[in-house]
Amino acid sequence: MPLGIISIRTDPALASVEALRDRTVAVIGFGNQGAAHAANLRDSGVAVVVANRCDSPNGRRAIAAGFELLDIPAAVRLADLVILALPDEVQPEVYAGAIEPALKPGAIIGFTHGFAIRYGLIRPRGGLGVVLVAPKGPGATLRELYLRGRGLPCLFAVHQPSDRTDAERIGLAWAAGIGCARSGIVATTFADETETDLFGEQSVLCGGMQALMLAAFEVLVETGYDPALAYIECCHEIKQVADLLYARGPAGMNAAISNTAEFGAMDAGARLIDSGVRERMRAILADVRSGAFASRLRQDALAGFPSLTLRRHAMSHHPIEAASETVRSLMPWLGSSGNTPDSPPSP
Ligand SMILES: NC(=O)c1ccc[n+]([C@@H]2O[C@H](COP(=O)([O-])OP(=O)(O)OC[C@H]3O[C@@H](n4cnc5c(N)ncnc54)[C@H](OP(=O)(O)O)[C@@H]3O)[C@@H](O)[C@H]2O)c1
């Protein structure tokens, strides 16, 4: 499906929500992603129903946002497009038990991450459409940008066509309806989205960066520096640098920092990230591509996440947390979403 990059500026007919106008979308799960997809689609004029428990924080949030909550089969029975916004580890069982039996013939199943399809944990029956719209960012940002008339880019793929509906057009309308066509819809495959997403979050965004930050914090503190100072230098300032990188790219970021910082970065970066690190990155990618990571995650999830719980506990007791609280308390305007509101409250 060689779509290239579609955007409202270059392909207004393709990047339009029109194909969903006379249809119903069921959003299953009202967490990070589900809440943003449901609200953005509704604000784009699409009929949306939501399935979530009523008595959980997310369920109460959905009710407060004006959605009437249905049980999963009831929502699925109404829908032409069913968006699975459930955690990856629970999708296979919920799909088999509550979703597939209730799907209309030719309905389209929408994923926001390709995990369950890439690793064969869900194998939808023939005739059902299967599409992917993976916004490249958290749900809170997807919603926030939508409300500001902007949009996150997303990755887009069709795994299987529907025998009744044009799955590609419905999928593109979904991407447009949540605001992604205002930036760009990038065509890919379920496999490439899943493998690059897992590799990126493990080696850089969440794994590599966090390990780098903790190691640097520990080196400063063991040498006798104040933990708050170590936190400011190795963690707090990541946001300032990341914002520059996000808006201007690597060369633009380098142009915006001092010559001292730029010279030091070139000098130290190459010594730190040597061939050994690259070799371990290749091993992480191989682990993702072989399915070994997915299988470890699944085992831990099926056992109630004993390994994740242990590591979470250790992380939450790391001395960096106390330093983090001290530094963050200096900025009471920080939003809980992690985004700094445009205007801090007046003193
Ligand atoms: N988070 C991101 O930034 C991001 C970005 C792109 C794609 N994605 C993908 O989006 C999907 C959803 O992730 P998320 O982070 O949005 O999840 P999440 O915030 O953890 O939300 C999950 C939702 O599913 C419900 N749920 C959990 N277990 C359930 C079960 N056993 N039966 C029925 N409902 C259940 C939860 O309801 P309760 O609250 O009532 O428990 C909650 O509303 C995943 O495929 C993920 O990979 C996430």
PDB file of C-alpha atoms in Angstrom, residues 41-142:
ATOM      1  CA  LEU A  41     -13.447  11.652  16.981  1.00  0.00           C
ATOM      2  CA  ARG A  42     -16.579  12.948  18.716  1.00  0.00           C
ATOM      3  CA  ASP A  43     -15.396  16.544  18.288  1.00  0.00           C
ATOM      4  CA  SER A  44     -14.780  15.752  14.593  1.00  0.00           C
ATOM      5  CA  GLY A  45     -18.471  14.881  14.226  1.00  0.00           C
ATOM      6  CA  VAL A  46     -18.205  11.068  14.374  1.00  0.00           C
ATOM      7  CA  ALA A  47     -20.697   8.917  16.333  1.00  0.00           C
ATOM      8  CA  VAL A  48     -18.653   7.325  19.135  1.00  0.00           C
ATOM      9  CA  VAL A  49     -19.600   4.756  21.756  1.00  0.00           C
ATOM     10  CA  VAL A  50     -17.251   3.811  24.607  1.00  0.00           C
ATOM     11  CA  ALA A  51     -16.819   0.549  26.511  1.00  0.00           C
ATOM     12  CA  ASN A  52     -15.107   0.653  29.907  1.00  0.00           C
ATOM     13  CA  ARG A  53     -15.803  -0.383  33.480  1.00  0.00           C
ATOM     14  CA  CYS A  54     -17.990   2.303  35.157  1.00  0.00           C
ATOM     15  CA  ASP A  55     -16.389   2.033  38.615  1.00  0.00           C
ATOM     16  CA  SER A  56     -12.737   2.717  37.777  1.00  0.00           C
ATOM     17  CA  PRO A  57     -11.010   6.126  37.539  1.00  0.00           C
ATOM     18  CA  ASN A  58     -11.006   5.844  33.739  1.00  0.00           C
ATOM     19  CA  GLY A  59     -14.675   4.840  33.730  1.00  0.00           C
ATOM     20  CA  ARG A  60     -15.569   7.870  35.865  1.00  0.00           C
ATOM     21  CA  ARG A  61     -13.492  10.071  33.551  1.00  0.00           C
ATOM     22  CA  ALA A  62     -15.462   8.763  30.547  1.00  0.00           C
ATOM     23  CA  ILE A  63     -18.788   9.484  32.256  1.00  0.00           C
ATOM     24  CA  ALA A  64     -17.592  12.969  33.243  1.00  0.00           C
ATOM     25  CA  ALA A  65     -16.633  13.546  29.597  1.00  0.00           C
ATOM     26  CA  GLY A  66     -20.252  12.805  28.624  1.00  0.00           C
ATOM     27  CA  PHE A  67     -19.908   9.267  27.279  1.00  0.00           C
ATOM     28  CA  GLU A  68     -22.501   6.653  28.157  1.00  0.00           C
ATOM     29  CA  LEU A  69     -20.563   3.486  28.979  1.00  0.00           C
ATOM     30  CA  LEU A  70     -21.607   0.208  27.372  1.00  0.00           C
ATOM     31  CA  ASP A  71     -20.265  -3.270  27.999  1.00  0.00           C
ATOM     32  CA  ILE A  72     -17.803  -4.451  25.381  1.00  0.00           C
ATOM     33  CA  PRO A  73     -20.077  -6.747  23.315  1.00  0.00           C
ATOM     34  CA  ALA A  74     -22.862  -4.117  23.257  1.00  0.00           C
ATOM     35  CA  ALA A  75     -20.475  -1.439  21.965  1.00  0.00           C
ATOM     36  CA  VAL A  76     -18.915  -3.798  19.404  1.00  0.00           C
ATOM     37  CA  ARG A  77     -22.325  -4.847  18.029  1.00  0.00           C
ATOM     38  CA  LEU A  78     -23.080  -1.201  17.120  1.00  0.00           C
ATOM     39  CA  ALA A  79     -19.752  -0.460  15.483  1.00  0.00           C
ATOM     40  CA  ASP A  80     -18.357  -0.301  11.957  1.00  0.00           C
ATOM     41  CA  LEU A  81     -14.902   0.486  13.383  1.00  0.00           C
ATOM     42  CA  VAL A  82     -13.806  -1.017  16.723  1.00  0.00           C
ATOM     43  CA  ILE A  83     -10.724   0.661  18.229  1.00  0.00           C
ATOM     44  CA  LEU A  84      -8.859  -1.544  20.711  1.00  0.00           C
ATOM     45  CA  ALA A  85      -7.452   0.900  23.245  1.00  0.00           C
ATOM     46  CA  LEU A  86      -6.705  -1.800  25.832  1.00  0.00           C
ATOM     47  CA  PRO A  87      -3.253  -2.625  27.238  1.00  0.00           C
ATOM     48  CA  ASP A  88      -1.390  -4.869  24.780  1.00  0.00           C
ATOM     49  CA  GLU A  89      -1.149  -7.706  27.296  1.00  0.00           C
ATOM     50  CA  VAL A  90      -4.924  -8.014  27.828  1.00  0.00           C
ATOM     51  CA  GLN A  91      -5.990  -7.618  24.184  1.00  0.00           C
ATOM     52  CA  PRO A  92      -5.822 -11.315  23.129  1.00  0.00           C
ATOM     53  CA  GLU A  93      -8.188 -12.629  25.819  1.00  0.00           C
ATOM     54  CA  VAL A  94     -10.633  -9.692  25.602  1.00  0.00           C
ATOM     55  CA  TYR A  95     -10.666  -9.934  21.807  1.00  0.00           C
ATOM     56  CA  ALA A  96     -11.373 -13.680  21.803  1.00  0.00           C
ATOM     57  CA  GLY A  97     -13.987 -13.552  24.579  1.00  0.00           C
ATOM     58  CA  ALA A  98     -15.881 -10.290  24.090  1.00  0.00           C
ATOM     59  CA  ILE A  99     -15.005  -8.676  20.769  1.00  0.00           C
ATOM     60  CA  GLU A 100     -14.746 -11.103  17.874  1.00  0.00           C
ATOM     61  CA  PRO A 101     -18.037 -12.915  18.634  1.00  0.00           C
ATOM     62  CA  ALA A 102     -19.895  -9.550  18.595  1.00  0.00           C
ATOM     63  CA  LEU A 103     -18.345  -8.009  15.458  1.00  0.00           C
ATOM     64  CA  LYS A 104     -20.629  -7.112  12.539  1.00  0.00           C
ATOM     65  CA  PRO A 105     -19.733  -8.905   9.279  1.00  0.00           C
ATOM     66  CA  GLY A 106     -17.024  -6.916   7.490  1.00  0.00           C
ATOM     67  CA  ALA A 107     -16.390  -4.661  10.504  1.00  0.00           C
ATOM     68  CA  ILE A 108     -12.980  -3.056  10.883  1.00  0.00           C
ATOM     69  CA  ILE A 109     -10.761  -3.604  13.899  1.00  0.00           C
ATOM     70  CA  GLY A 110      -8.445  -0.713  14.703  1.00  0.00           C
ATOM     71  CA  PHE A 111      -5.194  -1.036  16.616  1.00  0.00           C
ATOM     72  CA  THR A 112      -3.068   1.810  18.006  1.00  0.00           C
ATOM     73  CA  HIS A 113       0.010  -0.435  18.239  1.00  0.00           C
ATOM     74  CA  GLY A 114       0.752  -3.476  16.065  1.00  0.00           C
ATOM     75  CA  PHE A 115       1.920  -5.750  18.921  1.00  0.00           C
ATOM     76  CA  ALA A 116      -0.952  -8.273  19.037  1.00  0.00           C
ATOM     77  CA  ILE A 117      -1.014  -8.719  15.253  1.00  0.00           C
ATOM     78  CA  ARG A 118       2.774  -8.752  14.741  1.00  0.00           C
ATOM     79  CA  TYR A 119       3.249 -11.522  17.309  1.00  0.00           C
ATOM     80  CA  GLY A 120       0.178 -13.522  16.244  1.00  0.00           C
ATOM     81  CA  LEU A 121      -1.616 -13.052  19.590  1.00  0.00           C
ATOM     82  CA  ILE A 122      -4.758 -11.981  17.711  1.00  0.00           C
ATOM     83  CA  ARG A 123      -5.626 -13.561  14.350  1.00  0.00           C
ATOM     84  CA  PRO A 124      -8.856 -11.922  13.145  1.00  0.00           C
ATOM     85  CA  ARG A 125     -11.039 -14.103  10.934  1.00  0.00           C
ATOM     86  CA  GLY A 126     -11.062 -13.441   7.187  1.00  0.00           C
ATOM     87  CA  GLY A 127     -13.497 -10.770   5.977  1.00  0.00           C
ATOM     88  CA  LEU A 128     -12.828  -8.423   8.890  1.00  0.00           C
ATOM     89  CA  GLY A 129     -10.736  -5.342   8.114  1.00  0.00           C
ATOM     90  CA  VAL A 130      -7.652  -4.799  10.277  1.00  0.00           C
ATOM     91  CA  VAL A 131      -6.008  -1.366  10.373  1.00  0.00           C
ATOM     92  CA  LEU A 132      -3.418   0.455  12.467  1.00  0.00           C
ATOM     93  CA  VAL A 133      -3.395   4.118  13.473  1.00  0.00           C
ATOM     94  CA  ALA A 134      -0.483   4.620  15.880  1.00  0.00           C
ATOM     95  CA  PRO A 135      -0.175   8.233  17.040  1.00  0.00           C
ATOM     96  CA  LYS A 136       3.438   9.038  17.821  1.00  0.00           C
ATOM     97  CA  GLY A 137       2.938  10.316  21.334  1.00  0.00           C
ATOM     98  CA  PRO A 138       0.847   9.942  24.491  1.00  0.00           C
ATOM     99  CA  GLY A 139      -2.931  10.327  24.430  1.00  0.00           C
ATOM    100  CA  ALA A 140      -2.763  13.538  26.503  1.00  0.00           C
ATOM    101  CA  THR A 141      -0.644  15.157  23.777  1.00  0.00           C
ATOM    102  CA  LEU A 142      -2.929  13.827  21.030  1.00  0.00           C
TER     103      LEU A 142
END
